[in-house]
Coordinates of C-alpha atoms in Angstrom, one line a residue:
Chain A
M25 CA 33.8 29.7 5.5
N26 CA 30.8 28.6 7.5
P27 CA 31.6 25.4 9.5
G28 CA 28.6 23.9 7.9
F29 CA 25.1 22.6 8.2
V30 CA 24.8 19.2 9.8
R31 CA 22.0 16.7 10.4
Q32 CA 21.9 13.3 12.1
R33 CA 20.3 10.4 10.3
L34 CA 19.7 6.8 10.8
I35 CA 20.5 4.4 7.8
R36 CA 17.2 2.8 7.1
F37 CA 16.1 -0.6 5.7
S38 CA 14.9 1.2 2.6
D39 CA 18.4 2.8 2.0
C40 CA 20.1 -0.6 1.8
D41 CA 20.7 -3.2 -0.9
P42 CA 21.0 -7.0 -1.0
A43 CA 24.7 -6.5 -0.1
G44 CA 23.4 -5.2 3.2
I45 CA 24.8 -1.7 2.7
V46 CA 23.6 1.7 1.5
F47 CA 22.9 1.5 -2.2
F48 CA 25.1 4.4 -3.4
P49 CA 22.4 6.2 -5.5
Q50 CA 20.5 6.5 -2.1
L51 CA 23.3 8.5 -0.8
F52 CA 22.5 11.2 -3.2
V53 CA 18.8 11.1 -2.2
M54 CA 20.0 11.6 1.4
F55 CA 22.2 14.6 0.4
N56 CA 19.3 16.0 -1.6
G57 CA 17.2 15.9 1.6
L58 CA 20.0 17.7 3.5
V59 CA 20.0 20.4 0.9
E60 CA 16.3 20.7 1.3
D61 CA 16.6 21.0 5.1
W62 CA 19.4 23.6 4.6
F63 CA 17.1 25.7 2.5
N64 CA 14.1 25.4 4.8
E65 CA 15.8 25.5 8.2
E66 CA 19.0 27.5 7.8
L67 CA 18.6 29.7 4.6
G68 CA 15.0 30.5 5.3
I69 CA 14.0 29.8 1.6
G70 CA 11.1 27.4 1.2
Y71 CA 12.5 24.6 -0.9
A72 CA 9.0 23.4 -2.0
E73 CA 7.9 26.9 -2.8
L74 CA 11.0 27.6 -4.8
I75 CA 10.5 24.5 -6.9
G76 CA 6.7 24.7 -7.0
P77 CA 5.1 28.3 -7.3
R78 CA 8.4 30.0 -8.0
R79 CA 9.4 27.5 -10.8
V80 CA 13.1 27.6 -9.9
G81 CA 14.9 24.4 -10.4
L82 CA 18.2 23.4 -8.7
P83 CA 19.5 20.6 -11.0
T84 CA 22.9 19.1 -10.4
V85 CA 25.3 19.6 -13.2
A86 CA 28.6 18.2 -11.8
L87 CA 29.4 15.7 -9.2
Q88 CA 32.6 14.2 -7.8
T89 CA 32.2 11.6 -5.1
E90 CA 34.6 9.4 -3.1
F91 CA 33.1 6.4 -1.2
R92 CA 35.7 5.5 1.5
A93 CA 33.7 3.2 3.7
V94 CA 30.3 1.5 3.6
S95 CA 27.4 2.2 5.9
R96 CA 25.1 -0.4 7.2
H97 CA 21.4 -0.7 8.1
G98 CA 21.0 0.9 11.5
D99 CA 24.2 3.0 11.5
A100 CA 23.8 6.5 13.0
V101 CA 25.5 9.0 10.7
A102 CA 25.9 12.7 10.3
L103 CA 25.3 14.4 6.9
A104 CA 27.3 17.7 6.5
L105 CA 27.0 20.5 4.0
K106 CA 29.5 23.3 3.3
L107 CA 29.1 26.1 0.8
L108 CA 32.2 26.2 -1.3
R109 CA 31.3 28.9 -3.9
I110 CA 28.5 31.2 -4.9
G111 CA 28.5 31.8 -8.6
S112 CA 26.2 34.1 -10.7
R113 CA 24.0 31.1 -11.6
S114 CA 25.4 28.2 -9.6
I115 CA 26.6 27.2 -6.2
E116 CA 29.2 24.6 -5.3
L117 CA 28.7 22.4 -2.3
S118 CA 30.8 20.0 -0.3
L119 CA 28.7 17.1 1.2
A120 CA 30.0 14.5 3.6
L121 CA 28.7 11.5 5.4
R122 CA 30.5 10.6 8.6
A123 CA 30.0 8.1 11.4
G124 CA 31.6 9.5 14.5
E125 CA 35.1 10.6 13.3
E126 CA 35.1 8.4 10.3
L127 CA 34.6 10.2 7.0
R128 CA 32.7 7.7 4.8
V129 CA 31.5 9.7 1.8
S130 CA 32.8 13.0 0.5
S131 CA 31.2 14.7 -2.5
R132 CA 31.5 18.0 -4.3
Q133 CA 28.3 19.0 -6.1
T134 CA 27.5 21.9 -8.4
L135 CA 23.9 23.0 -8.6
V136 CA 22.6 25.4 -11.2
T137 CA 19.5 27.6 -10.7
T138 CA 17.3 27.1 -13.7
S139 CA 13.8 28.2 -14.9
L140 CA 11.6 25.1 -14.8
D141 CA 9.7 26.4 -17.8
T142 CA 12.8 26.4 -20.1
H143 CA 15.2 24.2 -18.0
R144 CA 17.9 27.0 -18.7
A145 CA 20.2 28.6 -16.2
I146 CA 19.0 31.7 -14.6
A147 CA 20.6 34.1 -12.2
I148 CA 20.4 33.0 -8.6
P149 CA 17.2 34.8 -7.2
E150 CA 18.0 37.8 -5.1
D151 CA 16.5 36.5 -1.8
L152 CA 18.4 33.2 -2.2
R153 CA 21.7 35.0 -3.0
A154 CA 21.3 37.2 0.0
A155 CA 20.6 34.0 2.3
L156 CA 23.6 32.3 0.7
L157 CA 25.9 35.2 1.5
R158 CA 24.6 35.4 5.1
F159 CA 25.3 31.7 5.6
Q160 CA 28.7 32.0 4.1
E161 CA 29.7 34.8 6.4
S162 CA 27.9 33.6 9.5
G163 CA 30.7 31.3 10.4
D164 CA 33.5 33.6 9.5
P165 CA 35.4 34.8 12.7
A166 CA 35.9 38.2 11.0
H167 CA 32.1 38.7 11.1
A168 CA 31.5 37.1 14.4
Chain B
M17 CA 39.0 -0.5 -26.7
N18 CA 35.7 -2.1 -27.1
P19 CA 33.2 0.3 -28.6
G20 CA 30.9 -0.4 -25.7
F21 CA 27.8 -2.0 -24.4
V22 CA 24.6 -0.1 -25.2
R23 CA 20.9 -0.5 -24.2
Q24 CA 17.9 1.5 -25.1
R25 CA 15.6 2.7 -22.4
L26 CA 12.5 4.8 -22.0
I27 CA 12.5 7.4 -19.3
R28 CA 9.7 6.4 -17.0
F29 CA 7.3 8.3 -14.7
S30 CA 9.0 6.8 -11.8
D31 CA 12.4 8.1 -12.9
C32 CA 11.2 11.7 -12.7
D33 CA 10.8 14.4 -10.1
P34 CA 8.4 17.3 -9.5
A35 CA 10.5 19.4 -11.7
G36 CA 9.4 17.0 -14.6
I37 CA 12.8 15.7 -15.3
V38 CA 15.0 12.7 -14.2
F39 CA 15.9 12.9 -10.6
F40 CA 19.7 12.7 -10.7
P41 CA 20.1 9.7 -8.2
Q42 CA 17.9 7.8 -10.6
L43 CA 20.5 8.1 -13.2
F44 CA 22.8 6.0 -11.1
V45 CA 20.1 3.4 -10.6
M46 CA 19.8 3.2 -14.5
F47 CA 23.5 2.9 -14.8
N48 CA 23.6 0.2 -12.2
G49 CA 21.0 -1.7 -14.2
L50 CA 23.3 -1.3 -17.3
V51 CA 26.2 -2.8 -15.5
E52 CA 23.9 -5.6 -14.4
D53 CA 22.8 -6.3 -18.0
W54 CA 26.4 -6.1 -19.1
F55 CA 27.4 -8.8 -16.7
N56 CA 24.5 -11.0 -17.5
E57 CA 24.2 -10.6 -21.3
E58 CA 27.7 -9.7 -22.4
L59 CA 30.2 -10.9 -19.9
G60 CA 28.3 -14.1 -19.2
I61 CA 28.8 -13.7 -15.4
G62 CA 25.5 -13.9 -13.5
Y63 CA 25.2 -10.7 -11.6
A64 CA 22.7 -12.1 -9.0
E65 CA 24.8 -15.2 -8.6
L66 CA 27.9 -13.1 -8.0
I67 CA 26.3 -10.9 -5.3
G68 CA 24.2 -13.7 -3.8
P69 CA 25.7 -17.2 -3.6
R70 CA 29.4 -16.0 -4.4
R71 CA 29.2 -13.1 -2.0
V72 CA 31.2 -10.9 -4.2
G73 CA 30.2 -7.2 -3.9
L74 CA 30.9 -4.5 -6.5
P75 CA 30.6 -1.2 -4.6
T76 CA 31.3 2.1 -6.2
V77 CA 34.3 3.8 -4.7
A78 CA 34.7 6.9 -7.0
L79 CA 32.4 8.7 -9.3
Q80 CA 32.8 11.8 -11.6
T81 CA 29.7 12.8 -13.4
E82 CA 28.7 15.7 -15.7
F83 CA 25.0 16.4 -16.3
R84 CA 24.9 18.4 -19.6
A85 CA 21.2 18.2 -20.4
V86 CA 18.0 17.1 -18.7
S87 CA 15.9 14.2 -19.7
R88 CA 12.1 14.2 -19.5
H89 CA 9.4 11.6 -18.9
G90 CA 8.9 9.7 -22.1
D91 CA 12.3 10.4 -23.7
A92 CA 13.9 7.5 -25.5
V93 CA 17.6 7.3 -24.4
A94 CA 20.6 5.1 -24.8
L95 CA 22.7 4.0 -22.0
A96 CA 26.3 3.2 -22.9
L97 CA 29.1 1.6 -21.0
K98 CA 32.9 1.4 -21.9
L99 CA 35.5 -0.4 -20.0
L100 CA 38.3 2.0 -19.3
R101 CA 40.6 0.0 -17.1
I102 CA 41.0 -3.4 -15.4
G103 CA 42.9 -3.2 -12.2
S104 CA 43.8 -6.0 -9.8
R105 CA 40.9 -5.4 -7.4
S106 CA 38.8 -2.7 -9.4
I107 CA 37.5 -1.7 -12.7
E108 CA 37.0 1.7 -14.2
L109 CA 33.9 2.3 -16.4
S110 CA 32.7 5.2 -18.6
L111 CA 29.0 5.5 -18.6
A112 CA 26.9 7.8 -20.7
L113 CA 23.3 8.7 -21.4
R114 CA 22.5 9.9 -25.0
A115 CA 19.4 11.0 -26.7
G116 CA 20.1 10.6 -30.5
E117 CA 23.5 12.4 -31.0
E118 CA 23.1 14.4 -27.8
L119 CA 25.4 13.5 -24.9
R120 CA 23.4 14.3 -21.9
V121 CA 25.2 12.6 -19.0
S122 CA 28.8 11.3 -18.8
S123 CA 30.2 9.6 -15.8
R124 CA 33.4 7.8 -14.8
Q125 CA 32.9 5.3 -12.1
T126 CA 35.3 3.0 -10.3
L127 CA 34.0 -0.2 -8.9
V128 CA 35.9 -2.5 -6.5
T129 CA 35.4 -6.2 -6.0
T130 CA 34.8 -7.0 -2.3
S131 CA 34.0 -9.8 -0.1
L132 CA 30.4 -9.3 1.2
D133 CA 31.4 -11.0 4.4
T134 CA 34.1 -8.4 5.3
H135 CA 33.3 -5.6 2.8
R136 CA 37.0 -5.4 2.0
A137 CA 38.5 -5.4 -1.4
I138 CA 39.5 -8.8 -3.0
A139 CA 41.2 -9.7 -6.2
I140 CA 38.8 -9.7 -9.2
P141 CA 37.7 -13.4 -9.5
E142 CA 39.3 -15.3 -12.3
D143 CA 36.3 -15.9 -14.4
L144 CA 35.3 -12.3 -14.2
R145 CA 38.8 -11.1 -15.1
A146 CA 38.8 -13.4 -18.1
A147 CA 35.5 -12.1 -19.3
L148 CA 36.5 -8.5 -18.8
L149 CA 39.7 -9.2 -20.9
R150 CA 37.7 -10.9 -23.7
F151 CA 35.3 -7.8 -23.7
Q152 CA 38.2 -5.3 -23.8
E153 CA 39.8 -7.1 -26.7
S154 CA 36.7 -8.0 -28.6
G155 CA 36.2 -4.6 -30.2
D156 CA 40.0 -4.1 -30.9
P157 CA 40.7 -4.4 -34.6
A158 CA 44.0 -6.0 -33.9
H159 CA 42.0 -9.0 -32.5
A160 CA 39.2 -8.9 -35.0
Chain C
M19 CA -12.4 -10.0 -20.9
N20 CA -9.1 -9.5 -22.5
P21 CA -6.7 -12.2 -21.4
G22 CA -4.4 -9.3 -20.4
F23 CA -1.2 -7.5 -21.1
V24 CA 2.0 -9.2 -20.0
R25 CA 5.6 -8.2 -19.9
Q26 CA 8.7 -10.2 -18.7
R27 CA 11.1 -8.6 -16.2
L28 CA 14.2 -9.5 -14.4
I29 CA 14.4 -8.7 -10.7
R30 CA 17.2 -6.3 -10.4
F31 CA 19.6 -5.5 -7.6
S32 CA 18.1 -2.1 -7.1
D33 CA 14.6 -3.7 -6.5
C34 CA 15.8 -5.8 -3.5
D35 CA 16.4 -5.0 0.2
P36 CA 18.8 -6.2 2.9
A37 CA 16.6 -9.3 3.3
G38 CA 17.7 -10.2 -0.2
I39 CA 14.2 -10.0 -1.6
V40 CA 12.1 -7.5 -3.5
F41 CA 11.2 -4.6 -1.2
F42 CA 7.4 -4.5 -1.5
P43 CA 7.1 -0.8 -2.5
Q44 CA 9.2 -1.6 -5.4
L45 CA 6.5 -4.0 -6.7
F46 CA 4.2 -1.0 -7.1
V47 CA 7.0 0.8 -9.0
M48 CA 7.1 -2.3 -11.3
F49 CA 3.3 -2.4 -11.8
N50 CA 3.3 1.4 -12.5
G51 CA 5.8 0.7 -15.2
L52 CA 3.6 -2.1 -16.5
V53 CA 0.6 0.4 -16.7
E54 CA 2.9 2.8 -18.6
D55 CA 3.9 0.2 -21.1
W56 CA 0.2 -0.8 -21.5
F57 CA -0.7 2.7 -22.3
N58 CA 2.2 3.3 -24.7
E59 CA 2.3 -0.1 -26.5
E60 CA -1.2 -1.5 -26.3
L61 CA -3.7 1.3 -25.9
G62 CA -1.8 3.7 -28.1
I63 CA -2.1 6.5 -25.6
G64 CA 1.2 8.2 -24.9
Y65 CA 1.6 8.0 -21.1
A66 CA 4.1 10.8 -20.9
E67 CA 2.0 13.1 -23.1
L68 CA -1.1 12.3 -21.1
I69 CA 0.6 13.3 -17.7
G70 CA 2.7 16.1 -19.3
P71 CA 1.2 18.3 -22.0
R72 CA -2.4 17.0 -21.4
R73 CA -2.2 17.4 -17.6
V74 CA -4.3 14.3 -16.9
G75 CA -3.2 12.5 -13.8
L76 CA -3.8 8.8 -13.0
P77 CA -3.5 8.5 -9.2
T78 CA -4.3 5.3 -7.4
V79 CA -7.1 5.6 -5.0
A80 CA -7.6 2.1 -3.8
L81 CA -5.3 -0.9 -3.6
Q82 CA -5.7 -4.5 -2.4
T83 CA -2.5 -6.7 -2.6
E84 CA -1.6 -10.2 -1.4
F85 CA 1.9 -11.1 -1.3
R86 CA 2.0 -14.9 -1.6
A87 CA 5.7 -15.6 -2.3
V88 CA 8.9 -13.7 -2.2
S89 CA 11.0 -12.7 -5.4
R90 CA 14.8 -12.7 -5.3
H91 CA 17.4 -10.8 -7.2
G92 CA 17.9 -12.4 -10.6
D93 CA 14.4 -14.1 -10.8
A94 CA 12.7 -13.9 -14.2
V95 CA 9.1 -12.8 -13.6
A96 CA 6.1 -12.0 -15.7
L97 CA 4.0 -8.9 -14.8
A98 CA 0.4 -9.2 -16.0
L99 CA -2.5 -6.6 -16.2
K100 CA -6.2 -7.2 -16.7
L101 CA -8.7 -4.5 -17.1
L102 CA -11.6 -5.4 -14.7
R103 CA -13.8 -2.3 -15.0
I104 CA -14.2 0.9 -16.8
G105 CA -16.0 3.6 -14.8
S106 CA -16.9 7.1 -15.8
R107 CA -13.9 8.6 -14.0
S108 CA -11.9 5.5 -13.0
I109 CA -10.6 2.1 -14.0
E110 CA -10.0 -0.9 -12.0
L111 CA -7.1 -3.2 -12.8
S112 CA -5.9 -6.6 -11.7
L113 CA -2.1 -6.8 -11.6
A114 CA 0.0 -10.0 -11.0
L115 CA 3.5 -11.0 -10.7
R116 CA 4.3 -14.6 -11.6
A117 CA 7.3 -16.8 -11.9
G118 CA 6.5 -19.6 -14.3
E119 CA 3.2 -21.0 -13.0
E120 CA 3.6 -19.6 -9.5
L121 CA 1.4 -16.6 -8.6
R122 CA 3.4 -14.5 -6.3
V123 CA 1.7 -11.3 -6.0
S124 CA -1.9 -10.4 -6.9
S125 CA -3.3 -6.9 -6.7
R126 CA -6.4 -4.9 -7.5
Q127 CA -5.9 -1.3 -8.1
T128 CA -8.3 1.5 -8.8
L129 CA -7.0 4.5 -10.7
V130 CA -8.8 7.8 -11.2
T131 CA -8.4 10.2 -14.1
T132 CA -7.7 13.7 -12.5
S133 CA -6.9 17.2 -13.7
L134 CA -3.3 17.8 -12.7
D135 CA -4.2 21.5 -12.2
T136 CA -6.9 20.8 -9.6
H137 CA -6.1 17.1 -8.6
R138 CA -9.9 16.5 -8.9
A139 CA -11.4 13.6 -10.7
I140 CA -12.5 14.2 -14.3
A141 CA -14.2 12.1 -16.9
I142 CA -11.9 9.7 -18.6
P143 CA -10.7 11.5 -21.8
E144 CA -12.7 10.2 -25.0
D145 CA -9.6 8.8 -26.8
L146 CA -8.6 6.8 -23.6
R147 CA -12.1 5.5 -23.1
A148 CA -12.3 4.3 -26.7
A149 CA -8.9 2.7 -26.4
L150 CA -9.9 0.9 -23.1
L151 CA -13.1 -0.4 -24.7
R152 CA -11.2 -1.8 -27.7
F153 CA -8.8 -3.4 -25.3
Q154 CA -11.6 -4.9 -23.2
E155 CA -13.4 -6.3 -26.2
S156 CA -10.3 -7.5 -28.2
G157 CA -9.9 -10.6 -26.2
D158 CA -13.5 -11.6 -26.1
P159 CA -14.4 -14.5 -28.3
A160 CA -17.7 -12.8 -29.2
H161 CA -15.7 -10.1 -30.9
A162 CA -13.1 -12.2 -32.4
Chain D
M24 CA -6.1 -0.4 22.2
N25 CA -3.0 1.8 22.3
P26 CA -3.9 5.2 20.7
G27 CA -0.8 4.7 18.5
F28 CA 2.6 5.6 17.5
V29 CA 2.9 8.9 15.6
R30 CA 5.8 10.7 13.8
Q31 CA 5.8 14.0 12.0
R32 CA 7.4 14.2 8.5
L33 CA 7.8 16.7 5.7
I34 CA 6.9 15.6 2.2
R35 CA 10.3 15.8 0.4
F36 CA 11.2 16.5 -3.2
S37 CA 12.4 12.9 -3.5
D38 CA 8.9 11.6 -2.4
C39 CA 7.2 13.3 -5.3
D40 CA 6.6 12.6 -9.0
P41 CA 6.1 14.6 -12.2
A42 CA 2.4 15.1 -11.2
G43 CA 3.8 17.1 -8.3
I44 CA 2.5 14.8 -5.6
V45 CA 3.7 11.9 -3.6
F46 CA 4.2 8.8 -5.8
F47 CA 2.1 6.3 -4.1
P48 CA 4.8 3.5 -3.7
Q49 CA 6.8 6.1 -1.7
L50 CA 4.0 6.1 0.8
F51 CA 4.9 2.6 1.6
V52 CA 8.5 3.4 2.0
M53 CA 7.3 6.2 4.5
F54 CA 5.1 3.7 6.5
N55 CA 8.1 1.2 6.4
G56 CA 10.2 3.8 8.1
L57 CA 7.4 4.4 10.6
V58 CA 7.4 0.7 11.5
E59 CA 11.2 0.9 11.8
D60 CA 10.9 3.8 14.2
W61 CA 8.2 2.1 16.2
F62 CA 10.5 -1.0 16.7
N63 CA 13.5 1.2 17.6
E64 CA 11.9 3.8 19.7
E65 CA 8.8 2.3 21.1
L66 CA 9.1 -1.4 21.3
G67 CA 12.8 -1.3 22.2
I68 CA 13.6 -4.0 19.6
G69 CA 16.4 -3.0 17.2
Y70 CA 15.0 -3.2 13.8
A71 CA 18.4 -3.4 12.1
E72 CA 19.6 -6.1 14.6
L73 CA 16.4 -8.1 14.0
I74 CA 16.8 -8.1 10.2
G75 CA 20.7 -8.4 10.3
P76 CA 22.3 -10.6 12.9
R77 CA 19.0 -12.2 14.1
R78 CA 18.0 -13.0 10.5
V79 CA 14.3 -12.4 11.2
G80 CA 12.3 -10.9 8.2
L81 CA 9.1 -8.9 8.4
P82 CA 7.7 -9.1 4.9
T83 CA 4.2 -7.7 4.2
V84 CA 1.8 -10.4 3.1
A85 CA -1.4 -8.4 2.7
L86 CA -2.2 -4.8 2.2
Q87 CA -5.4 -2.8 1.8
T88 CA -5.0 0.9 1.2
E89 CA -7.3 3.9 0.4
F90 CA -5.8 7.1 -0.9
R91 CA -8.3 9.8 -0.1
A92 CA -6.3 13.0 -0.8
V93 CA -3.0 13.8 -2.4
S94 CA 0.1 15.2 -0.6
R95 CA 2.3 17.7 -2.1
H96 CA 5.9 18.6 -1.8
G97 CA 6.6 20.5 1.4
D98 CA 3.5 19.3 3.2
A99 CA 3.8 18.7 6.9
V100 CA 2.1 15.3 7.6
A101 CA 1.6 12.9 10.4
L102 CA 2.3 9.2 10.1
A103 CA 0.3 7.1 12.6
L104 CA 0.6 3.4 13.5
K105 CA -1.9 1.3 15.5
L106 CA -1.4 -2.3 16.3
L107 CA -4.7 -4.2 15.4
R108 CA -3.8 -7.8 16.1
I109 CA -1.0 -10.0 17.3
G110 CA -1.1 -13.4 15.8
S111 CA 1.2 -16.3 16.4
R112 CA 3.4 -15.6 13.4
S113 CA 2.0 -12.3 12.2
I114 CA 0.9 -8.8 13.2
E115 CA -1.8 -6.6 11.7
L116 CA -1.3 -2.8 11.6
S117 CA -3.3 0.1 10.8
L118 CA -1.3 2.9 9.2
A119 CA -2.5 6.4 8.3
L120 CA -1.2 9.6 6.8
R121 CA -2.9 12.8 8.0
A122 CA -2.4 16.5 7.5
G123 CA -3.9 18.3 10.4
E124 CA -7.3 16.8 10.8
E125 CA -7.5 15.5 7.2
L126 CA -7.1 11.7 6.8
R127 CA -5.3 11.3 3.4
V128 CA -4.2 7.7 3.4
S129 CA -5.4 4.8 5.5
S130 CA -3.9 1.3 5.2
R131 CA -4.2 -2.1 6.8
Q132 CA -1.1 -4.1 6.5
T133 CA -0.3 -7.7 7.7
L134 CA 3.3 -8.5 8.4
V135 CA 4.7 -12.0 9.0
T136 CA 7.8 -12.9 10.9
T137 CA 10.0 -15.1 8.8
S138 CA 13.4 -16.8 8.8
L139 CA 15.6 -14.9 6.4
D140 CA 17.4 -18.2 5.7
T141 CA 14.3 -20.0 4.5
H142 CA 11.8 -17.1 3.9
R143 CA 9.2 -19.0 5.7
A144 CA 7.1 -17.9 8.6
I145 CA 8.3 -18.4 12.0
A146 CA 6.7 -17.7 15.5
I147 CA 7.0 -14.1 16.6
P148 CA 10.3 -14.0 18.7
E149 CA 9.6 -13.9 22.5
D150 CA 11.1 -10.5 23.2
L151 CA 9.1 -9.0 20.2
R152 CA 5.9 -10.7 21.4
A153 CA 6.4 -9.3 24.9
A154 CA 7.1 -5.9 23.6
L155 CA 4.0 -6.0 21.3
L156 CA 1.8 -7.0 24.2
R157 CA 3.2 -4.1 26.4
F158 CA 2.5 -1.7 23.6
Q159 CA -1.0 -3.0 23.1
E160 CA -1.8 -2.7 26.8
S161 CA 0.0 0.5 27.5
G162 CA -2.8 2.7 26.0
D163 CA -5.6 0.7 27.5
P164 CA -7.3 2.5 30.4
A165 CA -7.8 -0.7 32.2
H166 CA -4.0 -1.0 32.5
A167 CA -3.4 2.7 33.2

């Protein structure tokens, strides 16, 4: 399995709540941004083009998240994505937020490819499937 | 078990994304608002006072969500909360979004009571525990 | 001029920032919700239908806002809207947030009707113009 | 006057609304992030430390914004900040969003330094004032 796609991020004022920590729905906004970066920068599939002109949606259908430690305004964190599974019409991701060695949030998220005209599941588009397979294999020592 | 706390809500423009449907992190903002209403209107524990002057936090530590159907701008939906379990320092909730008979989102969420000074778990405050127990029993026919 | 369209609202946890007060961009989300309610409940023009099937946008083109006093989590506030002007392709609104007699935020906002296919200004649709004129006159003693 | 502080940014899925363009309150979230970066990276004043341990707030008290052109998901834009005025307890900023040569949003924003204990205006802290003056002069040819 690919060791993953990682981006650094600062916890911003607008991420935090009156308790002074990240408001948990905002974590999913951050992870969604990470998926967007992964498409654009690593898979080479324009996320905005996919959603817009190509009318392919990527809604989340299942989510399991553990919040182990809070993050505060100003914290420097790493967001990490791993591709766990490529289905015929869905992918499963592992998403994590870390600060240094500390794992603070871990999440498993299943996304389905849909038609934005019908909001029904469709087969993963061929170029996306090829990019996902390349990503999956690129970190595998057998393919190095 | 109490049949639950329910509030009606319209899906707003600001809840939705370029795919024309509710952006999933926004569902957790809605559910958080439902928890807030439940505290204020049903449990009789001021949520703002709890978080503010009393410095008791209610962070989410675990979340499992299934998104079965999308919601669109303008949809009239019902948000429903059930109290599944009262622990010593946590509660477990079942949260759902329905449109008519259709179950669109179901979620299990564990919240922990914390000190906002240390962000560590603390025992559920006595008045909150009493209110939770009253709520839990109020829908039970044996107590009717 | 119509005395205005008013809705009560509680300041929620999710409206507030680490400073413990409403994060100012969230005020515009609240005002946008007020405009949405005004369309649905007072003008009788379905806001979701306007934006969705009818493909008429209502982007803001100008905004002038004064923030006179902060609002805190748990505050009960009133959001008020007045219609200042009906143009050929735009309307001008006065928006305010009050707590009791205290004026906390006052804003003037110009919205333009656009085609969501071209994002260019279009004439205000006839049914919307008629509803706006009715609203404007309904509070005028000369028409009472 | 300093030519300004500029950061590039991609318009994200989470910035956009069902009309497919940036939801205007989100522009103020972006500009707030720019102010945060300006403090951290240019002024050398930790924004999170200012708000948190130092209990100095920076609420916006006045805002004038013109939205000249829409931005879409995937657009690469530049956010630019200029310091217009340093008062005794406030600063005035010019904020802009551009795509290439096109000016899409221009805003003037007045921020006040406050005590987060009282939410009242206080004198700009000395280290912040010094950093603001350095910034103001650093782009001035007379000081080059």
